[in-house]
Short mmCIF file of C-alpha atoms and ligand atoms in Angstrom, two decimals:
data_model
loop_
_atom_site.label_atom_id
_atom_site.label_comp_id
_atom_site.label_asym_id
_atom_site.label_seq_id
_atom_site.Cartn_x
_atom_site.Cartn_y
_atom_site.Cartn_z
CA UNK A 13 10.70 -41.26 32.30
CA UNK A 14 12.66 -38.05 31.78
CA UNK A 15 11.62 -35.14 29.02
CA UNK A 16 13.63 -35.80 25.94
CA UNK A 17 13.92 -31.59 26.16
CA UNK A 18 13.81 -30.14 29.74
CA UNK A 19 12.00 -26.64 29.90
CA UNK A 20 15.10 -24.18 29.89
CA UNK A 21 16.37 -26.21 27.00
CA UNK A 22 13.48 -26.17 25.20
CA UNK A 23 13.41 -22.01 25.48
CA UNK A 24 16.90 -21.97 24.57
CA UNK A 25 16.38 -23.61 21.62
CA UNK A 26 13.36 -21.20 21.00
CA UNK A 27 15.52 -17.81 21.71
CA UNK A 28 18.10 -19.43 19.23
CA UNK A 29 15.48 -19.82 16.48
CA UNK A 30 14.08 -16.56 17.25
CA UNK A 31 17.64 -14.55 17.21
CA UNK A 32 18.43 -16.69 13.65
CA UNK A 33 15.09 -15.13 11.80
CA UNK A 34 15.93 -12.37 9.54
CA UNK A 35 13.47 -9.62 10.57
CA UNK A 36 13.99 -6.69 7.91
CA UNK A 37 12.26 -3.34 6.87
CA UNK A 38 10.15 -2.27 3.97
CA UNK A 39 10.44 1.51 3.67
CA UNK A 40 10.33 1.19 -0.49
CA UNK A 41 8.81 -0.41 -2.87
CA UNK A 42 12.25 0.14 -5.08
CA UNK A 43 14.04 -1.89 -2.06
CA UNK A 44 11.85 -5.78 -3.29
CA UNK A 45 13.69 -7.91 -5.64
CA UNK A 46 11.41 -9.55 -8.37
CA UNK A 47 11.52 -12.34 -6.02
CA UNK A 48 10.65 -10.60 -3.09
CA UNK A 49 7.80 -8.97 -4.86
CA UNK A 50 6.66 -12.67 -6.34
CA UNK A 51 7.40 -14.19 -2.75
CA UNK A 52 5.08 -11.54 -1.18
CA UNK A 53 2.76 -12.02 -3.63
CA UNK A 54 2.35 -15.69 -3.59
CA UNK A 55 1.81 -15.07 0.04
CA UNK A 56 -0.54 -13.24 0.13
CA UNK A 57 -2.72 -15.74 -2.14
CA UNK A 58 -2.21 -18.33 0.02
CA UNK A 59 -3.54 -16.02 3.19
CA UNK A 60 -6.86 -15.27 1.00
CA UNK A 61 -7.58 -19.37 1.21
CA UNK A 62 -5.45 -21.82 2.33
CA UNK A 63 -3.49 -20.25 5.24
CA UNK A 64 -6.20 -18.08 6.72
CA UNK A 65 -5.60 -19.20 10.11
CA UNK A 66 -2.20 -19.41 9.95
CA UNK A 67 0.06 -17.19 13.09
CA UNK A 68 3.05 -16.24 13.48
CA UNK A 69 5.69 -18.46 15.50
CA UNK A 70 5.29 -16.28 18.96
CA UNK A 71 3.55 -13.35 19.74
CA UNK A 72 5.06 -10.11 18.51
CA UNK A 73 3.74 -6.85 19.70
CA UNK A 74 3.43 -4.40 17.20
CA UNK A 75 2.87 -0.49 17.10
CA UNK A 76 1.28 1.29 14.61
CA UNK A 77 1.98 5.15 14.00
CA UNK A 78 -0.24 6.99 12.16
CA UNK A 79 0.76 10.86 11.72
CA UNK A 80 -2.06 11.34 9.00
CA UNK A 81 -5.24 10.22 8.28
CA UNK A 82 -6.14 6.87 7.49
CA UNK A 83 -9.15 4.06 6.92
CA UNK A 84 -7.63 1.66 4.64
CA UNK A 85 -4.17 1.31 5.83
CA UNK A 86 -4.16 1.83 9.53
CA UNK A 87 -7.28 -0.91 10.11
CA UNK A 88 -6.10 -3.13 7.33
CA UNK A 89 -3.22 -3.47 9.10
CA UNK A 90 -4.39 -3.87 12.32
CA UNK A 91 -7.22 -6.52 11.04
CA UNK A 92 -4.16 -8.45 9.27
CA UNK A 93 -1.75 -7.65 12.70
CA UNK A 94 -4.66 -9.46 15.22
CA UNK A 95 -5.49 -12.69 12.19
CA UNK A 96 -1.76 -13.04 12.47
CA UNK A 97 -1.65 -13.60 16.26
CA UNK A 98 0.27 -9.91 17.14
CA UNK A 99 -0.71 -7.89 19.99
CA UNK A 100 -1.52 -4.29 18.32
CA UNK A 101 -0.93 -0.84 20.07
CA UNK A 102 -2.28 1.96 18.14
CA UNK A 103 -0.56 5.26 18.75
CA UNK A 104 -2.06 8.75 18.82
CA UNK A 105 0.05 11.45 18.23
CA UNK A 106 -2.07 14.47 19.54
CA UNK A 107 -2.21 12.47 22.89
CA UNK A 108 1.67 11.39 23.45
CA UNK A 109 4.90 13.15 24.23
CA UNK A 110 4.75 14.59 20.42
CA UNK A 111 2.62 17.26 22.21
CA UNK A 112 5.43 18.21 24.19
CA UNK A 113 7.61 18.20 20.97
CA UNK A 114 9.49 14.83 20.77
CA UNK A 115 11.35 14.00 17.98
CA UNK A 116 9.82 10.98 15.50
CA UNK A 117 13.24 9.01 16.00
CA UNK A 118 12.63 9.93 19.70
CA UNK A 119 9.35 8.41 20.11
CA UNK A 120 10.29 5.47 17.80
CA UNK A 121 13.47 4.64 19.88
CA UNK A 122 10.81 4.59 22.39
CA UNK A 123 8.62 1.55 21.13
CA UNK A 124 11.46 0.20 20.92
CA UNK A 125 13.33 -0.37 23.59
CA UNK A 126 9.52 -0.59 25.67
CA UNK A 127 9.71 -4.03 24.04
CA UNK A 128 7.80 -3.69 20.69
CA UNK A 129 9.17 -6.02 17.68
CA UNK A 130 7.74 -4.01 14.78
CA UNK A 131 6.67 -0.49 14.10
CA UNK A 132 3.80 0.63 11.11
CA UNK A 133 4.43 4.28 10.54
CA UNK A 134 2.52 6.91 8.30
CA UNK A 135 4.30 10.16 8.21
CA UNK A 136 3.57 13.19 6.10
CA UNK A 137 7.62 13.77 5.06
CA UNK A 138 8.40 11.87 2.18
CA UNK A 139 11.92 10.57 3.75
CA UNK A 140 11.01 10.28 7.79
CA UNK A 141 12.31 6.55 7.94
CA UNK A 142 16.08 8.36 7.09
CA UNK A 143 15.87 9.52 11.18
CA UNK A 144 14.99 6.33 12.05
CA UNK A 145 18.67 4.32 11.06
CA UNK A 146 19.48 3.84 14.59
CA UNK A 147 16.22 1.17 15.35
CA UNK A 148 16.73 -2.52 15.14
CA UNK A 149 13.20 -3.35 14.45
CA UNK A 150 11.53 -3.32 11.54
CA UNK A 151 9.50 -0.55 10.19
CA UNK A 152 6.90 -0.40 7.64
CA UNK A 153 6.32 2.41 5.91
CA UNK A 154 2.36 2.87 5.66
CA UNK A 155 2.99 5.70 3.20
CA UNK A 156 5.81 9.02 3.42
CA UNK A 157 4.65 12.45 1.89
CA UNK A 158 4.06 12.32 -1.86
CA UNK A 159 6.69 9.72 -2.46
CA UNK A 160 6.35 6.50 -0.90
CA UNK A 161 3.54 3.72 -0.21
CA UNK A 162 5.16 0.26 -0.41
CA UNK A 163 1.97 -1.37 0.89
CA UNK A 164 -0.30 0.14 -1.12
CA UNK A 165 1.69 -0.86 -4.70
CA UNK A 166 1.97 -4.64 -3.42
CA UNK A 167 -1.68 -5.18 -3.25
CA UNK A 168 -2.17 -3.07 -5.86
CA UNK A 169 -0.02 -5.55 -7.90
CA UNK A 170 -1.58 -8.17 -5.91
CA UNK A 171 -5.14 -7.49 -7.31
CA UNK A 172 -3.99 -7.31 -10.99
CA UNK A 173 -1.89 -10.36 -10.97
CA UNK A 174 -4.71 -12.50 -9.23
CA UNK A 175 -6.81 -10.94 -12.27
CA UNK A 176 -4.74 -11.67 -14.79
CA UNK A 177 -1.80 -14.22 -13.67
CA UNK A 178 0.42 -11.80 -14.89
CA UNK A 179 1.94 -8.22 -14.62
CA UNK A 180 4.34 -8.57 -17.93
CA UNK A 181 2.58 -7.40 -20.46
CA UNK A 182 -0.25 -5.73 -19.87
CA UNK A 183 -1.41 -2.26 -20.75
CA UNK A 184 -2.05 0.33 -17.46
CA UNK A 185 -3.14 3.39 -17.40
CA UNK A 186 -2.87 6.28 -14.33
CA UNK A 187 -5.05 9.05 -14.79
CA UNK A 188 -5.29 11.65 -12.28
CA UNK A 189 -3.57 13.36 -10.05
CA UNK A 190 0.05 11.65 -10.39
CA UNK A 191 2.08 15.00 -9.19
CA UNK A 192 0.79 14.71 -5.61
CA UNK A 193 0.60 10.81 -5.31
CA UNK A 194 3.06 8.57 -3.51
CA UNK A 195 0.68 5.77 -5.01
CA UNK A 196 1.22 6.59 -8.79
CA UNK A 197 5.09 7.14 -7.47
CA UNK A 198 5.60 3.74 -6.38
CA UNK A 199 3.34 1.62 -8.92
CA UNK A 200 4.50 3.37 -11.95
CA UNK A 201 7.92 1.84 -11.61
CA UNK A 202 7.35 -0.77 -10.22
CA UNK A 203 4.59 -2.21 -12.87
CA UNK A 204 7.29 -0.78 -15.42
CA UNK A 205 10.01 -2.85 -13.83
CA UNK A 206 7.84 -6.55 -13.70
CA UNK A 207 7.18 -5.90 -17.59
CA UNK A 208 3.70 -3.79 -18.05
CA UNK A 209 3.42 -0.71 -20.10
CA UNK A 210 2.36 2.43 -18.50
CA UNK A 211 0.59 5.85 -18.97
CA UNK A 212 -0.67 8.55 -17.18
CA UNK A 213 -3.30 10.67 -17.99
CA UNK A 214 -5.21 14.02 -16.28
CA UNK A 215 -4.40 17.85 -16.07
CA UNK A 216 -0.93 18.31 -17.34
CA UNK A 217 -0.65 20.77 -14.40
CA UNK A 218 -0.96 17.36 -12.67
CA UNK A 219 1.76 15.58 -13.79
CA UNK A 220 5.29 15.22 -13.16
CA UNK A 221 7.69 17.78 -15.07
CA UNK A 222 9.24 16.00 -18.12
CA UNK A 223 6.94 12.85 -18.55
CA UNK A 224 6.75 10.85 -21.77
CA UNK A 225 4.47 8.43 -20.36
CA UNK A 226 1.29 10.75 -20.50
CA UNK A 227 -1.52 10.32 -23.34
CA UNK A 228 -5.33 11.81 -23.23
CA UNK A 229 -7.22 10.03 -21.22
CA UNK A 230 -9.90 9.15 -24.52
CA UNK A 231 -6.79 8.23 -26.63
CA UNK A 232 -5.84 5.53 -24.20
CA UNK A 233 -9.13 4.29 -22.84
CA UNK A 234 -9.28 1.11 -25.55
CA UNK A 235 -5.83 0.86 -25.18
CA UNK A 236 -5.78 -0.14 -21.55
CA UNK A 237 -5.74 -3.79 -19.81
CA UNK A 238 -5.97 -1.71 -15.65
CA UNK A 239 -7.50 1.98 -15.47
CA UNK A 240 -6.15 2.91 -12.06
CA UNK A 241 -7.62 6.09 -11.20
CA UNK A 242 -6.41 8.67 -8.73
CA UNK A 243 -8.15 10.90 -6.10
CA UNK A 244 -7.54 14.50 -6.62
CA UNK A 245 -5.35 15.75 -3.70
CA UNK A 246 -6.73 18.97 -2.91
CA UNK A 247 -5.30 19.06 0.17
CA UNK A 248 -1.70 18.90 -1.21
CA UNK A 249 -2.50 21.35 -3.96
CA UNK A 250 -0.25 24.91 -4.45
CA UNK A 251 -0.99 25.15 -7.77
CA UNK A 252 -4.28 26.69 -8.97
CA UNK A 253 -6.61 23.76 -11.45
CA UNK A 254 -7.14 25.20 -14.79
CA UNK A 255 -10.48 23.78 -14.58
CA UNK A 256 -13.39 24.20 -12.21
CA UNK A 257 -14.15 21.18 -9.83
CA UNK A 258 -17.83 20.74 -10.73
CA UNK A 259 -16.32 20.07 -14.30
CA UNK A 260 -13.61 17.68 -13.32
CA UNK A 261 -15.12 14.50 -14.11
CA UNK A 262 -16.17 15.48 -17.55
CA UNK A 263 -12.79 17.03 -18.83
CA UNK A 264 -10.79 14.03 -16.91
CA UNK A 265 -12.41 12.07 -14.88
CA UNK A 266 -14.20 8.38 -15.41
CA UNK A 267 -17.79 8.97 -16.12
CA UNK A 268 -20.36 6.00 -17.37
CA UNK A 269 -19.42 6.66 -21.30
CA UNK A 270 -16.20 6.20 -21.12
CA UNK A 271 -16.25 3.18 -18.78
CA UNK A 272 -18.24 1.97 -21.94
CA UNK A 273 -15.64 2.19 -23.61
CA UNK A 274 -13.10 0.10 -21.76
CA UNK A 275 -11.78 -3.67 -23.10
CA UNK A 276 -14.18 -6.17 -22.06
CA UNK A 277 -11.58 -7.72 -19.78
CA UNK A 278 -10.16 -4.42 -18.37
CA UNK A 279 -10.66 -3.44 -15.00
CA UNK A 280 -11.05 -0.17 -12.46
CA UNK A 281 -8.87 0.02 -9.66
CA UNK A 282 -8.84 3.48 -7.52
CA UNK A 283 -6.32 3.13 -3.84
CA UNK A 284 -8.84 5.75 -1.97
CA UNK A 285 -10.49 7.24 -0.51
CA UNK A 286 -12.56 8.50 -3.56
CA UNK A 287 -14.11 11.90 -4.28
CA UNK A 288 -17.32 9.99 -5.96
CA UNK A 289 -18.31 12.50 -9.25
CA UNK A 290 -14.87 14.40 -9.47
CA UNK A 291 -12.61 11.78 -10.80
CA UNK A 292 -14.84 8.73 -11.09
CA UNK A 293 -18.62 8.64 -11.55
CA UNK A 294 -20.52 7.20 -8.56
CA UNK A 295 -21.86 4.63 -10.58
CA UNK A 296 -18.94 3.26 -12.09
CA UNK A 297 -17.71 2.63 -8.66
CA UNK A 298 -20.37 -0.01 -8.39
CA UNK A 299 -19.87 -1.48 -12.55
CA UNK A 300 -18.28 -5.43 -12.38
CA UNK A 301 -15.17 -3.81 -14.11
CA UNK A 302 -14.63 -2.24 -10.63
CA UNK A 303 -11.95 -3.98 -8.06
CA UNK A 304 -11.76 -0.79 -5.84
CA UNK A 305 -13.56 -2.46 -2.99
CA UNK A 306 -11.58 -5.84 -3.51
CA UNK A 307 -8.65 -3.91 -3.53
CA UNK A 308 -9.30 -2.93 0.45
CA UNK A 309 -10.08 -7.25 1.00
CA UNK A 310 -6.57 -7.51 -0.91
CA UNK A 311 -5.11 -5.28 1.70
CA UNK A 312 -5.04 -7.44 4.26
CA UNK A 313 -3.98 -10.34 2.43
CA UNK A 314 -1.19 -8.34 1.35
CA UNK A 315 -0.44 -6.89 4.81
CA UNK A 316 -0.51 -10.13 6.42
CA UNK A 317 2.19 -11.33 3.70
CA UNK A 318 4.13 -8.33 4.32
CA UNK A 319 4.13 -8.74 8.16
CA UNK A 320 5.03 -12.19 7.49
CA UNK A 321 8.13 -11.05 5.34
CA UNK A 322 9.20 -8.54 7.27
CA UNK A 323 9.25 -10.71 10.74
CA UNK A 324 11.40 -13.08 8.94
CA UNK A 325 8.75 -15.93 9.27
CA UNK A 326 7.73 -18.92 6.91
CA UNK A 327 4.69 -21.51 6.42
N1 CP B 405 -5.30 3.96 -0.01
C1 CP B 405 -4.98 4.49 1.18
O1 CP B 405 -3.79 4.67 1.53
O2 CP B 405 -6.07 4.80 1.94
P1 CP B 405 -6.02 5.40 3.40
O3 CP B 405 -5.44 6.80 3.30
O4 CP B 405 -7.43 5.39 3.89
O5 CP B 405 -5.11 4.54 4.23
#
């Protein structure tokens, strides 16, 4: 008996499916609809149980550019890249042609037409993906400068809505270093935008010019549903602290009293990496309030959903 499908038709019909998926970028957080946000979301709930196996339609090959330092990001994506059934190249900058002073649209031009169908990219300029307008594929922005980490804000929002079953509503509170952080610049809107009520808290030298979001940080402590805190960005620092570091955590940071003092339902969230006694007590890492380390199991959830949306692929 013949095939109903004979093998060429069979990868035509394939290549047709293939061309017809929507494959699309996430460079912003501002970019998501509410439903894209929710969609993403839902996914990634259904990758933490029921669709933990689940691959994508063909293999997909898949570079990830990293042009400062990560741990939570770079191998949370490449741990959600491999469950997902993508082969995963992970570029090094101080060993490629970036040496020899190629461009960033350059070498992503590069993955491109070498036959890669996505491109992860952390980059230390807030904007880099505006060079990158001529590429077909999708890129994911793994974090830009001070102003951007897309990723980072969905399983943020991921963690408090499988919390709470809700972001309307509730009470969060940023304390830190929000000046310097493309976290805070992302989630603050964002939560603002699906309905919660947000303040910041910290240094005033660390925070934005103009705010009328900020309250002191023991004003606001019973107040708050989420304490996300921040890391102090040192490294990003041209202004001089008006306090000493060795007195950071009492002045501003989260020590064991006033974790005390926190709703019995409220939680701690932190992105990290943390500097453990400057902005959050050691201990208070470990208290049940904390979430910091299911944040990180989020990320790949999150990441895989994200993958998932941006490849244009469904259940
Ligand atoms: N939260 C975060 O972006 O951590 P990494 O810098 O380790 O990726």
């Amino acid at each position: 008996m013949k095939p109903l499908l004979t093998l060429e038709m069979s990868q035509a019909i394939q290549k047709a499916a293939n061309e017809s998926r929507t494959t699309q970028s996430l460079l912003t957080i501002d970019q998501l609809s509410h439903n894209d946000i929710f969609t993403i979301l839902d996914d990634a709930k259904c990758f933490s149980y029921s669709q933990k196996d689940w691959h994508l339609s063909q293999e997909r090959l898949v570079a990830n550019l990293f042009f400062e330092p990560s741990t939570r990001t770079h191998y949370s994506f490449i741990s959600a890249e491999e469950q997902l059934g993508m082969k995963v190249a992970n570029f090094n900058p101080m060993t490629s042609s970036q040496q020899k002073g190629e461009s960033l649209s350059d070498t992503a031009r590069t993955f491109e037409a070498i036959g890669y169908d996505a491109l992860v990219i952390r980059h230390g300029d807030d904007d880099y993906y505006k060079e990158l307008d001529q590429l077909s594929i999708p890129i994911i922005n793994a974090g830009s400068g001070k102003a951007h980490h897309p990723t980072q804000c969905l399983l943020d929002l991921f963690t408090i809505y499988d919390e709470f079953h809700t972001i309307a509503g509730l009470n969060v509170l940023i304390v830190g270093d929000i000046k310097h952080s493309r976290v805070a610049s992302s989630n603050i809107t964002t939560l603002e935008r699906l309905g919660a009520n947000v303040k910041v808290s910290g240094p005033t030298e660390l925070q934005k010019d103009g705010e009328t979001r900020f309250e002191q940080l023991d004003n606001a402590l019973e107040w708050a549903d989420v304490v996300m805190m921040l890391r102090i960005q040192f490294e990003r620092h041209e202004e001089v602290l008006s306090i000493e570091k060795e007195d950071y955590l009492t002045y501003y940071g989260l020590t064991k009293d006033r974790a005390a003092r926190l709703k019995d339902h409220a939680i701690i969230m932190h992105p990290a990496p943390m500097n453990r006694g400057i902005e959050i007590d050691s201990d208070v890492v470990e208290f049940s309030k904390s979430r910091i380390f299911k944040q990180m199991e989020n990320g790949v959830y999150t990441r895989k959903a994200i993958l998932k949306y941006c490849l244009g692929e469904s259940f």
